[in-house]
PDB file of C-alpha atoms in Angstrom:
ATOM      1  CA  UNK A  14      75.684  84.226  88.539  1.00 48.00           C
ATOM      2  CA  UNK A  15      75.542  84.083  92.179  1.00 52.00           C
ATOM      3  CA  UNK A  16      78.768  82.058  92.049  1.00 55.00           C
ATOM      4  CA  UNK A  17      80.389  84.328  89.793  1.00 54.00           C
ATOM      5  CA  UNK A  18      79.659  86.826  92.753  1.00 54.00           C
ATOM      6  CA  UNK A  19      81.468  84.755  95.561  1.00 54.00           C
ATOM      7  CA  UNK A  20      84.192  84.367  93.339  1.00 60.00           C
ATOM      8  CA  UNK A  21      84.566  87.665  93.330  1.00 54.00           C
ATOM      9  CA  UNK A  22      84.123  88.812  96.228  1.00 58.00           C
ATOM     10  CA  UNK A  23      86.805  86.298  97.794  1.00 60.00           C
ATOM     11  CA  UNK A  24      89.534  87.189  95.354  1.00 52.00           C
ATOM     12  CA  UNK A  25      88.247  90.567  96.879  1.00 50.00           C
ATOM     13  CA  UNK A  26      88.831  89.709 100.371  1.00 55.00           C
ATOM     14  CA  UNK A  27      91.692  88.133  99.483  1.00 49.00           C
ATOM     15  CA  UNK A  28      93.680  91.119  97.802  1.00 52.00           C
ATOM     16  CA  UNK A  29      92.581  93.370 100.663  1.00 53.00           C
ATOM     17  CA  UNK A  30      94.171  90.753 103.059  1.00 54.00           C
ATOM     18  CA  UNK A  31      97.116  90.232 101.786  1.00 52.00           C
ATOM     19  CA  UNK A  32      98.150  93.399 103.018  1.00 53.00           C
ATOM     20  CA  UNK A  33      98.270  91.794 106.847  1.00 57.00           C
ATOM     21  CA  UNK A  34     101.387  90.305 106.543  1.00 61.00           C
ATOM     22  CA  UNK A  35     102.969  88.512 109.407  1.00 63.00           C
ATOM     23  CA  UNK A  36     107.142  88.489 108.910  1.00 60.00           C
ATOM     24  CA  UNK A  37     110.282  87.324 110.139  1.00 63.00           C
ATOM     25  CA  UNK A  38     112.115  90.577 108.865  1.00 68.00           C
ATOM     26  CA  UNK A  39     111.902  93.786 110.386  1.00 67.00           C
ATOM     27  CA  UNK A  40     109.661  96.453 109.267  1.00 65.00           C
ATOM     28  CA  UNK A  41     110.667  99.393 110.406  1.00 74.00           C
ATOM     29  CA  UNK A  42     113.867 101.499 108.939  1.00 70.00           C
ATOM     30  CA  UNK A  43     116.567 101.376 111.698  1.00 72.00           C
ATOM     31  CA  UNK A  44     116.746  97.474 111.927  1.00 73.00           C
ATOM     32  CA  UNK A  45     116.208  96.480 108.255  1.00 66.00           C
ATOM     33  CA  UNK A  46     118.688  99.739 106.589  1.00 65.00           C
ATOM     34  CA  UNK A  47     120.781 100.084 109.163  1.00 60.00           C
ATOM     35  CA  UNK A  48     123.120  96.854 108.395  1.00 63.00           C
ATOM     36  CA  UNK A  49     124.180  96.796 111.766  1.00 68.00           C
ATOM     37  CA  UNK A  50     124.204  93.091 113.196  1.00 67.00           C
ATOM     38  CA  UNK A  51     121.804  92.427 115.910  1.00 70.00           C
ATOM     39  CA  UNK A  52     123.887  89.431 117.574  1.00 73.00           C
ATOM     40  CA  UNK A  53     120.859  86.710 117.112  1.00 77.00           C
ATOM     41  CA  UNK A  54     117.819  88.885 117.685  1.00 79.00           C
ATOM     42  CA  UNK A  55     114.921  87.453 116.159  1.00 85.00           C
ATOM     43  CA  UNK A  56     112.613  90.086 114.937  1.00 82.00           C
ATOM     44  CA  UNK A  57     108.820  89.619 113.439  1.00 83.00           C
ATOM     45  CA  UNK A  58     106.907  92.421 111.906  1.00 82.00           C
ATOM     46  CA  UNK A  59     103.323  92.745 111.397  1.00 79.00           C
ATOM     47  CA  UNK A  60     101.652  95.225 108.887  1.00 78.00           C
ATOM     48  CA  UNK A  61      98.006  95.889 109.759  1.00 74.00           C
ATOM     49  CA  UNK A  62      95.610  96.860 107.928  1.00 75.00           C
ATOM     50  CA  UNK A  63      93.604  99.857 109.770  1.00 76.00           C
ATOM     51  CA  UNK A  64      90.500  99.059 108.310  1.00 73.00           C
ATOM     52  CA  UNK A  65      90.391  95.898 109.846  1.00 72.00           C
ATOM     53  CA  UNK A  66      92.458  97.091 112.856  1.00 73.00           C
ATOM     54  CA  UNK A  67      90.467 100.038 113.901  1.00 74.00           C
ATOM     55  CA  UNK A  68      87.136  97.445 115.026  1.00 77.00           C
ATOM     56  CA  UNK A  69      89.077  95.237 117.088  1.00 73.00           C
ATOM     57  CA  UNK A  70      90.895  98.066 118.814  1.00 73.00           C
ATOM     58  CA  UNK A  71      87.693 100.146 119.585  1.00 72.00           C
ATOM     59  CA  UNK A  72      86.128  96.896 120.993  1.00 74.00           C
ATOM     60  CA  UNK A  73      89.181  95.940 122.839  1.00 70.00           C
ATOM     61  CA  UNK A  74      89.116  99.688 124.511  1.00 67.00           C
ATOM     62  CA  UNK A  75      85.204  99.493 125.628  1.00 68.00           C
ATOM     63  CA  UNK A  76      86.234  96.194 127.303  1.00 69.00           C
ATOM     64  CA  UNK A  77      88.868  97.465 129.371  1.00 65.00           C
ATOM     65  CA  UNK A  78      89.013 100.715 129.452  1.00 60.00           C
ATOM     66  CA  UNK A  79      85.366 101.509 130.446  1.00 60.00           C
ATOM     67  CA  UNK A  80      84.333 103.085 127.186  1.00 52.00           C
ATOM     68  CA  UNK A  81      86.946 106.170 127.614  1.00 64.00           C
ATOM     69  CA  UNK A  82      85.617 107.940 124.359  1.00 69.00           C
ATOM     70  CA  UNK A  83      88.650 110.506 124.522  1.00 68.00           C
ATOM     71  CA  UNK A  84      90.284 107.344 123.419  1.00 70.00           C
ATOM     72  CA  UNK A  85      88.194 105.838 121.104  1.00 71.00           C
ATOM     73  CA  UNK A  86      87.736 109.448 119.468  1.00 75.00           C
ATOM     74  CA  UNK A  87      91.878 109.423 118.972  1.00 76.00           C
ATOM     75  CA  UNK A  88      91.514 105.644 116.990  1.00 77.00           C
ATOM     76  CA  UNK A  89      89.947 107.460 114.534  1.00 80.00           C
ATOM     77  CA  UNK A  90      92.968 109.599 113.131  1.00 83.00           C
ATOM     78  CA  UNK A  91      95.111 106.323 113.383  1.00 84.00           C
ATOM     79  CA  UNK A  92      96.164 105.640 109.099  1.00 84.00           C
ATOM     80  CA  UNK A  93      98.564 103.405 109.359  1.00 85.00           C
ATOM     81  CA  UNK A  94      99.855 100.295 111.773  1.00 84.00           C
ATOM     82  CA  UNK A  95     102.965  98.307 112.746  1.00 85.00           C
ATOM     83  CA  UNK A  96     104.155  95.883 114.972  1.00 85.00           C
ATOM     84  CA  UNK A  97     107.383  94.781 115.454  1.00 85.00           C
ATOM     85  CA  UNK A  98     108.602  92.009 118.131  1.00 85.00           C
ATOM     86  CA  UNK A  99     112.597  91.659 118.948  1.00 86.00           C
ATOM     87  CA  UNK A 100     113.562  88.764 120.917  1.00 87.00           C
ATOM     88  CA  UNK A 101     116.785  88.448 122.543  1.00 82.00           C
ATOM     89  CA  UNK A 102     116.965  92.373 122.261  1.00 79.00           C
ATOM     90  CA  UNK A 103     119.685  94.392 124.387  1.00 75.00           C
ATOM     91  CA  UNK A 104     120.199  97.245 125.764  1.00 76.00           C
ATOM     92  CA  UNK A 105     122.410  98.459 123.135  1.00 77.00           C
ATOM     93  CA  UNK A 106     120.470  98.009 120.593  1.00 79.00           C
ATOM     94  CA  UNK A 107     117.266  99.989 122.720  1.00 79.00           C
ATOM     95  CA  UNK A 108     120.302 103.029 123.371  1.00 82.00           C
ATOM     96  CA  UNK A 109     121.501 102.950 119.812  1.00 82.00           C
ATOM     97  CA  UNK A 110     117.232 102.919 118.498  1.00 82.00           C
ATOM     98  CA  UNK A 111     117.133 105.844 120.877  1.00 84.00           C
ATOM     99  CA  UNK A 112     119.985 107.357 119.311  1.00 85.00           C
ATOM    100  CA  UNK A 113     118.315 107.136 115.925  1.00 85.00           C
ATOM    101  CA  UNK A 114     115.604 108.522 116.738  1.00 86.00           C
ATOM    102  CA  UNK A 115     116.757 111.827 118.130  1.00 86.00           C
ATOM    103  CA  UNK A 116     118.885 112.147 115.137  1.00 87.00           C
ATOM    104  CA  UNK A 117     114.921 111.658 113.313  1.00 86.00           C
ATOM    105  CA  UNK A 118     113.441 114.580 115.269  1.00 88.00           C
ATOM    106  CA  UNK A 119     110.991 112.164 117.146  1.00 88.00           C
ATOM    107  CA  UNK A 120     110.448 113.947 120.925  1.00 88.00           C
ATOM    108  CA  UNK A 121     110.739 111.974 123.978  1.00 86.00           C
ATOM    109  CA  UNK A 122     106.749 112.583 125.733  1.00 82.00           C
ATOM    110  CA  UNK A 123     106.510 110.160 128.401  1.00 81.00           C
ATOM    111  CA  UNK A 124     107.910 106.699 129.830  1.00 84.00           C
ATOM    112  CA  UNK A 125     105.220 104.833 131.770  1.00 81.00           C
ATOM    113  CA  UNK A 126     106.740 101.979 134.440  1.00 82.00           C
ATOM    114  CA  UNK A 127     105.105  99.263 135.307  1.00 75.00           C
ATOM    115  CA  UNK A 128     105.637  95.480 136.680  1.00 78.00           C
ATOM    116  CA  UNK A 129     109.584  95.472 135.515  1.00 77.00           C
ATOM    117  CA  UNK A 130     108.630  96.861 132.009  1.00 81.00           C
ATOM    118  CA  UNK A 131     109.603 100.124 130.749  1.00 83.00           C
ATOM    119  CA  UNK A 132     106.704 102.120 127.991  1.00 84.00           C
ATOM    120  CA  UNK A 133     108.372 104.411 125.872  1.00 86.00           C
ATOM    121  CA  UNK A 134     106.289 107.236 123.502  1.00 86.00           C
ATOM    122  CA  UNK A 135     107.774 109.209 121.132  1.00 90.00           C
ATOM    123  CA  UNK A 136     106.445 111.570 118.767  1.00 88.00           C
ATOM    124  CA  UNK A 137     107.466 113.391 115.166  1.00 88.00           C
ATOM    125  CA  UNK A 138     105.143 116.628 114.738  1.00 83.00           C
ATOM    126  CA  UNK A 139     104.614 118.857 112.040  1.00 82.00           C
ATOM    127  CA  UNK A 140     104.287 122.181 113.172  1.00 84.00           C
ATOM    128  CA  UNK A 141     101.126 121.839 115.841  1.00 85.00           C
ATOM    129  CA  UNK A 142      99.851 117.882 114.306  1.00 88.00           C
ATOM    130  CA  UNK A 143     101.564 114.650 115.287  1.00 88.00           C
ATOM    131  CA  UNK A 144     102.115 112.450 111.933  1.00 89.00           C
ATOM    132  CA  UNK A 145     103.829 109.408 114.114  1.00 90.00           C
ATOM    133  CA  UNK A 146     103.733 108.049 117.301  1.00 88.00           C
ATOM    134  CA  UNK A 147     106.056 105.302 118.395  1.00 90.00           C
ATOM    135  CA  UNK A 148     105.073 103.028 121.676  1.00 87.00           C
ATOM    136  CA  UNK A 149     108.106 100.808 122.767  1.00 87.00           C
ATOM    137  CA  UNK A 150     107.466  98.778 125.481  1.00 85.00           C
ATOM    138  CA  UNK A 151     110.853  96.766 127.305  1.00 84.00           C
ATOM    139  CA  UNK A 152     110.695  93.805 128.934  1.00 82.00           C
ATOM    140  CA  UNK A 153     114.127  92.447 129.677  1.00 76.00           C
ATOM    141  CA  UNK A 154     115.083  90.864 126.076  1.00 77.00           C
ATOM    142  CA  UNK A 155     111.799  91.356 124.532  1.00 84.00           C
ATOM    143  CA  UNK A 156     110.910  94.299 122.944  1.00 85.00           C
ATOM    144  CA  UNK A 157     107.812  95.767 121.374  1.00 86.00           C
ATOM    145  CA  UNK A 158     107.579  98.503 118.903  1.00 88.00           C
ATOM    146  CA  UNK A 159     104.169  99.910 117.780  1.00 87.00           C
ATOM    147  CA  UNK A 160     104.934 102.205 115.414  1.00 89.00           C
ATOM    148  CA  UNK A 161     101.629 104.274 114.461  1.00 88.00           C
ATOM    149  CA  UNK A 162     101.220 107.187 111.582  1.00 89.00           C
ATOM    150  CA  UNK A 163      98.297 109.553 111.799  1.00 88.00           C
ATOM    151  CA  UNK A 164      96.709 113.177 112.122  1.00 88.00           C
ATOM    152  CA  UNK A 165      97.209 113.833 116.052  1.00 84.00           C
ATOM    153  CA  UNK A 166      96.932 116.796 118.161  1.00 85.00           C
ATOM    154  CA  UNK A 167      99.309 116.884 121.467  1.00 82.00           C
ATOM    155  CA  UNK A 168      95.742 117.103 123.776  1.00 83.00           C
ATOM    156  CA  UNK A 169      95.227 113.577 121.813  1.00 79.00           C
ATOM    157  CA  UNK A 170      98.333 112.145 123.759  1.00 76.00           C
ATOM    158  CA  UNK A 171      98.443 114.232 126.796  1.00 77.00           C
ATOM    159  CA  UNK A 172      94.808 112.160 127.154  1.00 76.00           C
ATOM    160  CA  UNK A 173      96.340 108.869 126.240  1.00 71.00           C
ATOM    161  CA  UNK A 174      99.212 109.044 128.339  1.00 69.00           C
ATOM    162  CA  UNK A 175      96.825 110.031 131.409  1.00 72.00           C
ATOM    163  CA  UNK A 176      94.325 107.247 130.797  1.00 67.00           C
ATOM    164  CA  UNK A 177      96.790 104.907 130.343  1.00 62.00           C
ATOM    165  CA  UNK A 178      98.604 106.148 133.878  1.00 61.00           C
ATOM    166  CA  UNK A 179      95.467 105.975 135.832  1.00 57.00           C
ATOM    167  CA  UNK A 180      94.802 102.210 134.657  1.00 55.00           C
TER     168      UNK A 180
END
């Protein structure tokens, strides 16, 4: 019986982590609908999970950020996760993702400078609640998009975007 139970609970596991899927094709609209031709830019895409996301990034936080709660608090509205890497990005693509995005009604809130790279947020709000921020960070050719969905308030960001200034 008790083997019966591991079983289980693996194929368990198992469905639940199948979800955490590590790609070479983009995840996000704009690069996989658009059918524009990204002149050799390698893209991978991670889907996380949030359940197992949400530990690691609390933990990560008390380490270096000196357990800034206002923080921590604003991981707990986070529902939904993804990563996407471009190497051998351009600017063109970054002005024409831009582009996109204004035409998507996400705002413009802050861009953070800082050793050569650029941190972009952008936000799409319903009314007075955030449903998605989007992080980009630039680094030359590689780019970073962290594209997160959840139930935020714009004191939630203001406080982000401060913390993350004064580190």
């Amino acid at each position: 019986m008790k083997t019966l139970k591991y079983i289980f609970l693996t194929v368990c596991t198992l469905f639940l982590m199948q979800s955490c899927i590590v790609s070479e094709k983009a995840n996000m609209a704009y690069f996989s609908d658009s059918g524009n031709d990204f002149k050799g830019a390698k893209f991978t895409s991670i889907n996380i999970p949030v359940f197992l996301a949400k530990p690691a990034i609390r933990k990560a936080l008390r380490e270096d950020w000196d357990d800034n709660e206002e923080i921590i608090r604003m991981i707990k509205k986070v529902s939904k996760i993804k990563i996407l890497t471009v190497e051998n990005g351009d600017r063109a693509m970054l002005k024409d993702f831009a582009s996109y995005l204004n035409d998507n009604n996400y705002e413009d809130w802050a861009t953070i400078k800082h050793d050569g790279e650029n941190v972009n947020i952008r936000v799409k709000q319903k009314g007075e609640t955030i449903k998605n921020m989007l992080i980009t960070v630039n680094s030359g050719k590689e780019l970073v998009f962290v594209d997160i969905k959840g139930s935020f308030t714009a004191d939630d960001i203001s406080k982000m975007i401060a913390s993350a200034r004064d580190k």
